[in-house]
């Protein structure tokens, strides 16, 4: 019984050490103080604001201030992998998922950020943002619409 208790006590700090949201790549935009190609975490747990953080800094975007949501994909062939590993990889496609969030900041200025989101996280993020903001996601094309709606 004691070894189990000791193991539980030793591992208990790890239970709270989960990700603070979805990891995304900030591709670009107009957000002050955030550099292009930065790794960020987007937390959709809050009921009133989207929380964006990176290495100690964070800011919030109230859902009521979100003006646009747009989803798009970039599909490309895997030419380098095909040349280095196997010609069969030329048939494989690489899909990158991009989410653009437009919002009004506290000063009343229009801001935008383009995020690259992982394949497994894009659908839940789109659904959550639609539900919390009351805005419909705009799709760049039919292929993005199919991927975003599942």
mmCIF file with all atom_site columns, C-alpha atoms in Angstrom:
data_model
loop_
_atom_site.group_PDB
_atom_site.id
_atom_site.type_symbol
_atom_site.label_atom_id
_atom_site.label_alt_id
_atom_site.label_comp_id
_atom_site.label_asym_id
_atom_site.label_entity_id
_atom_site.label_seq_id
_atom_site.pdbx_PDB_ins_code
_atom_site.Cartn_x
_atom_site.Cartn_y
_atom_site.Cartn_z
_atom_site.occupancy
_atom_site.B_iso_or_equiv
_atom_site.pdbx_formal_charge
_atom_site.auth_seq_id
_atom_site.auth_comp_id
_atom_site.auth_asym_id
_atom_site.auth_atom_id
_atom_site.pdbx_PDB_model_num
ATOM 1   C CA . UNK A 1 1   ? 0.000   0.000  0.000   1.00 0.00 ? 1   UNK A CA 1
ATOM 2   C CA . UNK A 1 2   ? 2.809   2.429  0.837   1.00 0.00 ? 2   UNK A CA 1
ATOM 3   C CA . UNK A 1 3   ? 4.566   2.148  -2.567  1.00 0.00 ? 3   UNK A CA 1
ATOM 4   C CA . UNK A 1 4   ? 1.298   3.051  -4.330  1.00 0.00 ? 4   UNK A CA 1
ATOM 5   C CA . UNK A 1 5   ? 0.801   6.046  -2.057  1.00 0.00 ? 5   UNK A CA 1
ATOM 6   C CA . UNK A 1 6   ? 4.364   7.223  -2.638  1.00 0.00 ? 6   UNK A CA 1
ATOM 7   C CA . UNK A 1 7   ? 3.960   6.820  -6.384  1.00 0.00 ? 7   UNK A CA 1
ATOM 8   C CA . UNK A 1 8   ? 0.696   8.779  -6.327  1.00 0.00 ? 8   UNK A CA 1
ATOM 9   C CA . UNK A 1 9   ? 2.300   11.586 -4.331  1.00 0.00 ? 9   UNK A CA 1
ATOM 10  C CA . UNK A 1 10  ? 5.296   11.657 -6.656  1.00 0.00 ? 10  UNK A CA 1
ATOM 11  C CA . UNK A 1 11  ? 3.133   11.875 -9.788  1.00 0.00 ? 11  UNK A CA 1
ATOM 12  C CA . UNK A 1 12  ? 0.463   14.264 -8.482  1.00 0.00 ? 12  UNK A CA 1
ATOM 13  C CA . UNK A 1 13  ? 2.263   17.445 -9.681  1.00 0.00 ? 13  UNK A CA 1
ATOM 14  C CA . UNK A 1 14  ? 2.192   16.030 -13.204 1.00 0.00 ? 14  UNK A CA 1
ATOM 15  C CA . UNK A 1 15  ? -1.610  15.859 -13.186 1.00 0.00 ? 15  UNK A CA 1
ATOM 16  C CA . UNK A 1 16  ? -1.831  19.655 -13.269 1.00 0.00 ? 16  UNK A CA 1
ATOM 17  C CA . UNK A 1 17  ? 1.037   20.051 -15.734 1.00 0.00 ? 17  UNK A CA 1
ATOM 18  C CA . UNK A 1 18  ? -0.998  19.537 -18.906 1.00 0.00 ? 18  UNK A CA 1
ATOM 19  C CA . UNK A 1 19  ? -0.940  21.887 -21.876 1.00 0.00 ? 19  UNK A CA 1
ATOM 20  C CA . UNK A 1 20  ? -2.416  25.309 -21.323 1.00 0.00 ? 20  UNK A CA 1
ATOM 21  C CA . UNK A 1 21  ? -4.459  25.078 -24.512 1.00 0.00 ? 21  UNK A CA 1
ATOM 22  C CA . UNK A 1 22  ? -3.694  24.238 -28.098 1.00 0.00 ? 22  UNK A CA 1
ATOM 23  C CA . UNK A 1 23  ? -0.219  24.847 -29.433 1.00 0.00 ? 23  UNK A CA 1
ATOM 24  C CA . UNK A 1 24  ? -0.268  26.965 -32.589 1.00 0.00 ? 24  UNK A CA 1
ATOM 25  C CA . UNK A 1 25  ? 2.200   28.840 -34.759 1.00 0.00 ? 25  UNK A CA 1
ATOM 26  C CA . UNK A 1 26  ? 1.651   32.591 -35.107 1.00 0.00 ? 26  UNK A CA 1
ATOM 27  C CA . UNK A 1 27  ? 2.279   33.032 -38.820 1.00 0.00 ? 27  UNK A CA 1
ATOM 28  C CA . UNK A 1 28  ? 1.701   36.772 -38.830 1.00 0.00 ? 28  UNK A CA 1
ATOM 29  C CA . UNK A 1 29  ? -0.675  39.571 -38.150 1.00 0.00 ? 29  UNK A CA 1
ATOM 30  C CA . UNK A 1 30  ? -0.949  42.890 -36.402 1.00 0.00 ? 30  UNK A CA 1
ATOM 31  C CA . UNK A 1 31  ? -0.754  41.823 -32.765 1.00 0.00 ? 31  UNK A CA 1
ATOM 32  C CA . UNK A 1 32  ? 1.691   44.152 -30.967 1.00 0.00 ? 32  UNK A CA 1
ATOM 33  C CA . UNK A 1 33  ? 4.651   42.428 -29.335 1.00 0.00 ? 33  UNK A CA 1
ATOM 34  C CA . UNK A 1 34  ? 4.200   39.033 -31.003 1.00 0.00 ? 34  UNK A CA 1
ATOM 35  C CA . UNK A 1 35  ? 6.837   38.035 -33.535 1.00 0.00 ? 35  UNK A CA 1
ATOM 36  C CA . UNK A 1 36  ? 6.035   36.155 -36.715 1.00 0.00 ? 36  UNK A CA 1
ATOM 37  C CA . UNK A 1 37  ? 6.739   32.409 -36.576 1.00 0.00 ? 37  UNK A CA 1
ATOM 38  C CA . UNK A 1 38  ? 6.232   32.357 -32.778 1.00 0.00 ? 38  UNK A CA 1
ATOM 39  C CA . UNK A 1 39  ? 4.893   29.340 -30.912 1.00 0.00 ? 39  UNK A CA 1
ATOM 40  C CA . UNK A 1 40  ? 1.792   30.257 -28.930 1.00 0.00 ? 40  UNK A CA 1
ATOM 41  C CA . UNK A 1 41  ? -0.836  28.536 -26.830 1.00 0.00 ? 41  UNK A CA 1
ATOM 42  C CA . UNK A 1 42  ? -4.498  29.294 -27.416 1.00 0.00 ? 42  UNK A CA 1
ATOM 43  C CA . UNK A 1 43  ? -6.829  28.521 -24.529 1.00 0.00 ? 43  UNK A CA 1
ATOM 44  C CA . UNK A 1 44  ? -10.558 28.319 -25.296 1.00 0.00 ? 44  UNK A CA 1
ATOM 45  C CA . UNK A 1 45  ? -11.611 27.237 -21.805 1.00 0.00 ? 45  UNK A CA 1
ATOM 46  C CA . UNK A 1 46  ? -12.590 30.694 -20.564 1.00 0.00 ? 46  UNK A CA 1
ATOM 47  C CA . UNK A 1 47  ? -16.230 31.573 -21.216 1.00 0.00 ? 47  UNK A CA 1
ATOM 48  C CA . UNK A 1 48  ? -15.685 35.264 -21.910 1.00 0.00 ? 48  UNK A CA 1
ATOM 49  C CA . UNK A 1 49  ? -12.278 35.572 -23.619 1.00 0.00 ? 49  UNK A CA 1
ATOM 50  C CA . UNK A 1 50  ? -9.780  33.760 -25.809 1.00 0.00 ? 50  UNK A CA 1
ATOM 51  C CA . UNK A 1 51  ? -6.472  33.530 -23.954 1.00 0.00 ? 51  UNK A CA 1
ATOM 52  C CA . UNK A 1 52  ? -3.276  33.606 -25.997 1.00 0.00 ? 52  UNK A CA 1
ATOM 53  C CA . UNK A 1 53  ? 0.067   33.037 -24.297 1.00 0.00 ? 53  UNK A CA 1
ATOM 54  C CA . UNK A 1 54  ? 3.717   32.476 -25.040 1.00 0.00 ? 54  UNK A CA 1
ATOM 55  C CA . UNK A 1 55  ? 6.569   31.848 -22.615 1.00 0.00 ? 55  UNK A CA 1
ATOM 56  C CA . UNK A 1 56  ? 5.253   33.891 -19.699 1.00 0.00 ? 56  UNK A CA 1
ATOM 57  C CA . UNK A 1 57  ? 3.370   36.634 -21.554 1.00 0.00 ? 57  UNK A CA 1
ATOM 58  C CA . UNK A 1 58  ? -0.319  36.412 -22.257 1.00 0.00 ? 58  UNK A CA 1
ATOM 59  C CA . UNK A 1 59  ? -3.196  38.497 -23.497 1.00 0.00 ? 59  UNK A CA 1
ATOM 60  C CA . UNK A 1 60  ? -6.905  37.974 -23.838 1.00 0.00 ? 60  UNK A CA 1
ATOM 61  C CA . UNK A 1 61  ? -9.312  38.713 -26.651 1.00 0.00 ? 61  UNK A CA 1
ATOM 62  C CA . UNK A 1 62  ? -12.910 39.036 -25.452 1.00 0.00 ? 62  UNK A CA 1
ATOM 63  C CA . UNK A 1 63  ? -15.121 36.823 -27.619 1.00 0.00 ? 63  UNK A CA 1
ATOM 64  C CA . UNK A 1 64  ? -17.510 39.748 -28.126 1.00 0.00 ? 64  UNK A CA 1
ATOM 65  C CA . UNK A 1 65  ? -14.671 41.682 -29.845 1.00 0.00 ? 65  UNK A CA 1
ATOM 66  C CA . UNK A 1 66  ? -13.985 38.982 -32.457 1.00 0.00 ? 66  UNK A CA 1
ATOM 67  C CA . UNK A 1 67  ? -15.176 40.283 -35.833 1.00 0.00 ? 67  UNK A CA 1
ATOM 68  C CA . UNK A 1 68  ? -14.074 37.571 -38.282 1.00 0.00 ? 68  UNK A CA 1
ATOM 69  C CA . UNK A 1 69  ? -13.071 33.920 -38.308 1.00 0.00 ? 69  UNK A CA 1
ATOM 70  C CA . UNK A 1 70  ? -11.617 32.463 -41.479 1.00 0.00 ? 70  UNK A CA 1
ATOM 71  C CA . UNK A 1 71  ? -10.274 28.974 -42.135 1.00 0.00 ? 71  UNK A CA 1
ATOM 72  C CA . UNK A 1 72  ? -8.102  27.909 -45.025 1.00 0.00 ? 72  UNK A CA 1
ATOM 73  C CA . UNK A 1 73  ? -5.739  25.144 -46.031 1.00 0.00 ? 73  UNK A CA 1
ATOM 74  C CA . UNK A 1 74  ? -2.578  24.990 -48.044 1.00 0.00 ? 74  UNK A CA 1
ATOM 75  C CA . UNK A 1 75  ? -2.010  21.682 -49.763 1.00 0.00 ? 75  UNK A CA 1
ATOM 76  C CA . UNK A 1 76  ? 1.443   20.911 -51.088 1.00 0.00 ? 76  UNK A CA 1
ATOM 77  C CA . UNK A 1 77  ? 3.339   17.897 -52.348 1.00 0.00 ? 77  UNK A CA 1
ATOM 78  C CA . UNK A 1 78  ? 6.211   16.395 -50.392 1.00 0.00 ? 78  UNK A CA 1
ATOM 79  C CA . UNK A 1 79  ? 8.943   16.927 -52.975 1.00 0.00 ? 79  UNK A CA 1
ATOM 80  C CA . UNK A 1 80  ? 11.906  17.040 -50.598 1.00 0.00 ? 80  UNK A CA 1
ATOM 81  C CA . UNK A 1 81  ? 10.847  13.921 -48.703 1.00 0.00 ? 81  UNK A CA 1
ATOM 82  C CA . UNK A 1 82  ? 10.249  12.147 -52.011 1.00 0.00 ? 82  UNK A CA 1
ATOM 83  C CA . UNK A 1 83  ? 13.741  13.028 -53.225 1.00 0.00 ? 83  UNK A CA 1
ATOM 84  C CA . UNK A 1 84  ? 15.417  12.030 -49.968 1.00 0.00 ? 84  UNK A CA 1
ATOM 85  C CA . UNK A 1 85  ? 13.374  9.044  -48.788 1.00 0.00 ? 85  UNK A CA 1
ATOM 86  C CA . UNK A 1 86  ? 11.160  7.498  -51.441 1.00 0.00 ? 86  UNK A CA 1
ATOM 87  C CA . UNK A 1 87  ? 9.619   8.564  -54.762 1.00 0.00 ? 87  UNK A CA 1
ATOM 88  C CA . UNK A 1 88  ? 6.305   7.134  -53.518 1.00 0.00 ? 88  UNK A CA 1
ATOM 89  C CA . UNK A 1 89  ? 6.023   10.140 -51.187 1.00 0.00 ? 89  UNK A CA 1
ATOM 90  C CA . UNK A 1 90  ? 5.421   12.386 -54.214 1.00 0.00 ? 90  UNK A CA 1
ATOM 91  C CA . UNK A 1 91  ? 1.837   11.118 -54.089 1.00 0.00 ? 91  UNK A CA 1
ATOM 92  C CA . UNK A 1 92  ? 1.399   12.212 -50.469 1.00 0.00 ? 92  UNK A CA 1
ATOM 93  C CA . UNK A 1 93  ? 0.051   15.668 -49.766 1.00 0.00 ? 93  UNK A CA 1
ATOM 94  C CA . UNK A 1 94  ? 0.949   17.873 -46.858 1.00 0.00 ? 94  UNK A CA 1
ATOM 95  C CA . UNK A 1 95  ? -1.957  19.918 -45.523 1.00 0.00 ? 95  UNK A CA 1
ATOM 96  C CA . UNK A 1 96  ? -1.388  23.015 -43.416 1.00 0.00 ? 96  UNK A CA 1
ATOM 97  C CA . UNK A 1 97  ? -4.394  24.438 -41.547 1.00 0.00 ? 97  UNK A CA 1
ATOM 98  C CA . UNK A 1 98  ? -4.667  28.209 -41.076 1.00 0.00 ? 98  UNK A CA 1
ATOM 99  C CA . UNK A 1 99  ? -7.072  30.152 -38.881 1.00 0.00 ? 99  UNK A CA 1
ATOM 100 C CA . UNK A 1 100 ? -7.384  33.919 -39.187 1.00 0.00 ? 100 UNK A CA 1
ATOM 101 C CA . UNK A 1 101 ? -8.959  35.733 -36.263 1.00 0.00 ? 101 UNK A CA 1
ATOM 102 C CA . UNK A 1 102 ? -9.933  39.370 -36.713 1.00 0.00 ? 102 UNK A CA 1
ATOM 103 C CA . UNK A 1 103 ? -10.850 41.410 -33.645 1.00 0.00 ? 103 UNK A CA 1
ATOM 104 C CA . UNK A 1 104 ? -11.101 44.905 -32.229 1.00 0.00 ? 104 UNK A CA 1
ATOM 105 C CA . UNK A 1 105 ? -8.584  45.713 -29.499 1.00 0.00 ? 105 UNK A CA 1
ATOM 106 C CA . UNK A 1 106 ? -9.207  47.790 -26.352 1.00 0.00 ? 106 UNK A CA 1
ATOM 107 C CA . UNK A 1 107 ? -8.260  51.001 -28.211 1.00 0.00 ? 107 UNK A CA 1
ATOM 108 C CA . UNK A 1 108 ? -10.855 50.291 -30.922 1.00 0.00 ? 108 UNK A CA 1
ATOM 109 C CA . UNK A 1 109 ? -8.274  49.339 -33.573 1.00 0.00 ? 109 UNK A CA 1
ATOM 110 C CA . UNK A 1 110 ? -8.866  46.389 -35.879 1.00 0.00 ? 110 UNK A CA 1
ATOM 111 C CA . UNK A 1 111 ? -6.301  43.626 -35.334 1.00 0.00 ? 111 UNK A CA 1
ATOM 112 C CA . UNK A 1 112 ? -5.756  40.267 -37.012 1.00 0.00 ? 112 UNK A CA 1
ATOM 113 C CA . UNK A 1 113 ? -3.688  37.177 -36.413 1.00 0.00 ? 113 UNK A CA 1
ATOM 114 C CA . UNK A 1 114 ? -3.031  34.217 -38.668 1.00 0.00 ? 114 UNK A CA 1
ATOM 115 C CA . UNK A 1 115 ? -2.403  30.956 -36.844 1.00 0.00 ? 115 UNK A CA 1
ATOM 116 C CA . UNK A 1 116 ? -1.230  27.619 -38.179 1.00 0.00 ? 116 UNK A CA 1
ATOM 117 C CA . UNK A 1 117 ? -3.125  24.962 -36.230 1.00 0.00 ? 117 UNK A CA 1
ATOM 118 C CA . UNK A 1 118 ? -2.423  21.254 -35.993 1.00 0.00 ? 118 UNK A CA 1
ATOM 119 C CA . UNK A 1 119 ? -4.546  18.759 -37.916 1.00 0.00 ? 119 UNK A CA 1
ATOM 120 C CA . UNK A 1 120 ? -6.107  17.222 -34.810 1.00 0.00 ? 120 UNK A CA 1
ATOM 121 C CA . UNK A 1 121 ? -6.917  20.558 -33.191 1.00 0.00 ? 121 UNK A CA 1
ATOM 122 C CA . UNK A 1 122 ? -8.473  22.592 -35.998 1.00 0.00 ? 122 UNK A CA 1
ATOM 123 C CA . UNK A 1 123 ? -12.028 21.182 -35.913 1.00 0.00 ? 123 UNK A CA 1
ATOM 124 C CA . UNK A 1 124 ? -12.534 21.486 -32.148 1.00 0.00 ? 124 UNK A CA 1
ATOM 125 C CA . UNK A 1 125 ? -11.069 25.000 -32.276 1.00 0.00 ? 125 UNK A CA 1
ATOM 126 C CA . UNK A 1 126 ? -13.426 26.078 -35.087 1.00 0.00 ? 126 UNK A CA 1
ATOM 127 C CA . UNK A 1 127 ? -16.466 24.669 -33.289 1.00 0.00 ? 127 UNK A CA 1
ATOM 128 C CA . UNK A 1 128 ? -15.489 26.310 -29.988 1.00 0.00 ? 128 UNK A CA 1
ATOM 129 C CA . UNK A 1 129 ? -14.844 29.682 -31.585 1.00 0.00 ? 129 UNK A CA 1
ATOM 130 C CA . UNK A 1 130 ? -18.161 29.620 -33.456 1.00 0.00 ? 130 UNK A CA 1
ATOM 131 C CA . UNK A 1 131 ? -20.027 28.742 -30.265 1.00 0.00 ? 131 UNK A CA 1
ATOM 132 C CA . UNK A 1 132 ? -18.301 31.313 -28.056 1.00 0.00 ? 132 UNK A CA 1
ATOM 133 C CA . UNK A 1 133 ? -18.174 34.248 -30.502 1.00 0.00 ? 133 UNK A CA 1
ATOM 134 C CA . UNK A 1 134 ? -21.511 33.751 -32.235 1.00 0.00 ? 134 UNK A CA 1
ATOM 135 C CA . UNK A 1 135 ? -19.705 34.273 -35.555 1.00 0.00 ? 135 UNK A CA 1
ATOM 136 C CA . UNK A 1 136 ? -19.744 31.817 -38.444 1.00 0.00 ? 136 UNK A CA 1
ATOM 137 C CA . UNK A 1 137 ? -16.410 30.598 -39.766 1.00 0.00 ? 137 UNK A CA 1
ATOM 138 C CA . UNK A 1 138 ? -15.780 31.724 -43.330 1.00 0.00 ? 138 UNK A CA 1
ATOM 139 C CA . UNK A 1 139 ? -14.042 29.143 -45.507 1.00 0.00 ? 139 UNK A CA 1
ATOM 140 C CA . UNK A 1 140 ? -11.530 30.109 -48.188 1.00 0.00 ? 140 UNK A CA 1
ATOM 141 C CA . UNK A 1 141 ? -12.672 27.383 -50.592 1.00 0.00 ? 141 UNK A CA 1
ATOM 142 C CA . UNK A 1 142 ? -14.669 24.150 -50.863 1.00 0.00 ? 142 UNK A CA 1
ATOM 143 C CA . UNK A 1 143 ? -11.732 21.964 -49.819 1.00 0.00 ? 143 UNK A CA 1
ATOM 144 C CA . UNK A 1 144 ? -11.334 24.001 -46.628 1.00 0.00 ? 144 UNK A CA 1
ATOM 145 C CA . UNK A 1 145 ? -15.097 23.752 -46.036 1.00 0.00 ? 145 UNK A CA 1
ATOM 146 C CA . UNK A 1 146 ? -14.954 19.939 -46.275 1.00 0.00 ? 146 UNK A CA 1
ATOM 147 C CA . UNK A 1 147 ? -11.946 19.729 -43.957 1.00 0.00 ? 147 UNK A CA 1
ATOM 148 C CA . UNK A 1 148 ? -13.377 22.190 -41.449 1.00 0.00 ? 148 UNK A CA 1
ATOM 149 C CA . UNK A 1 149 ? -16.820 20.605 -41.243 1.00 0.00 ? 149 UNK A CA 1
ATOM 150 C CA . UNK A 1 150 ? -15.592 17.045 -41.108 1.00 0.00 ? 150 UNK A CA 1
#
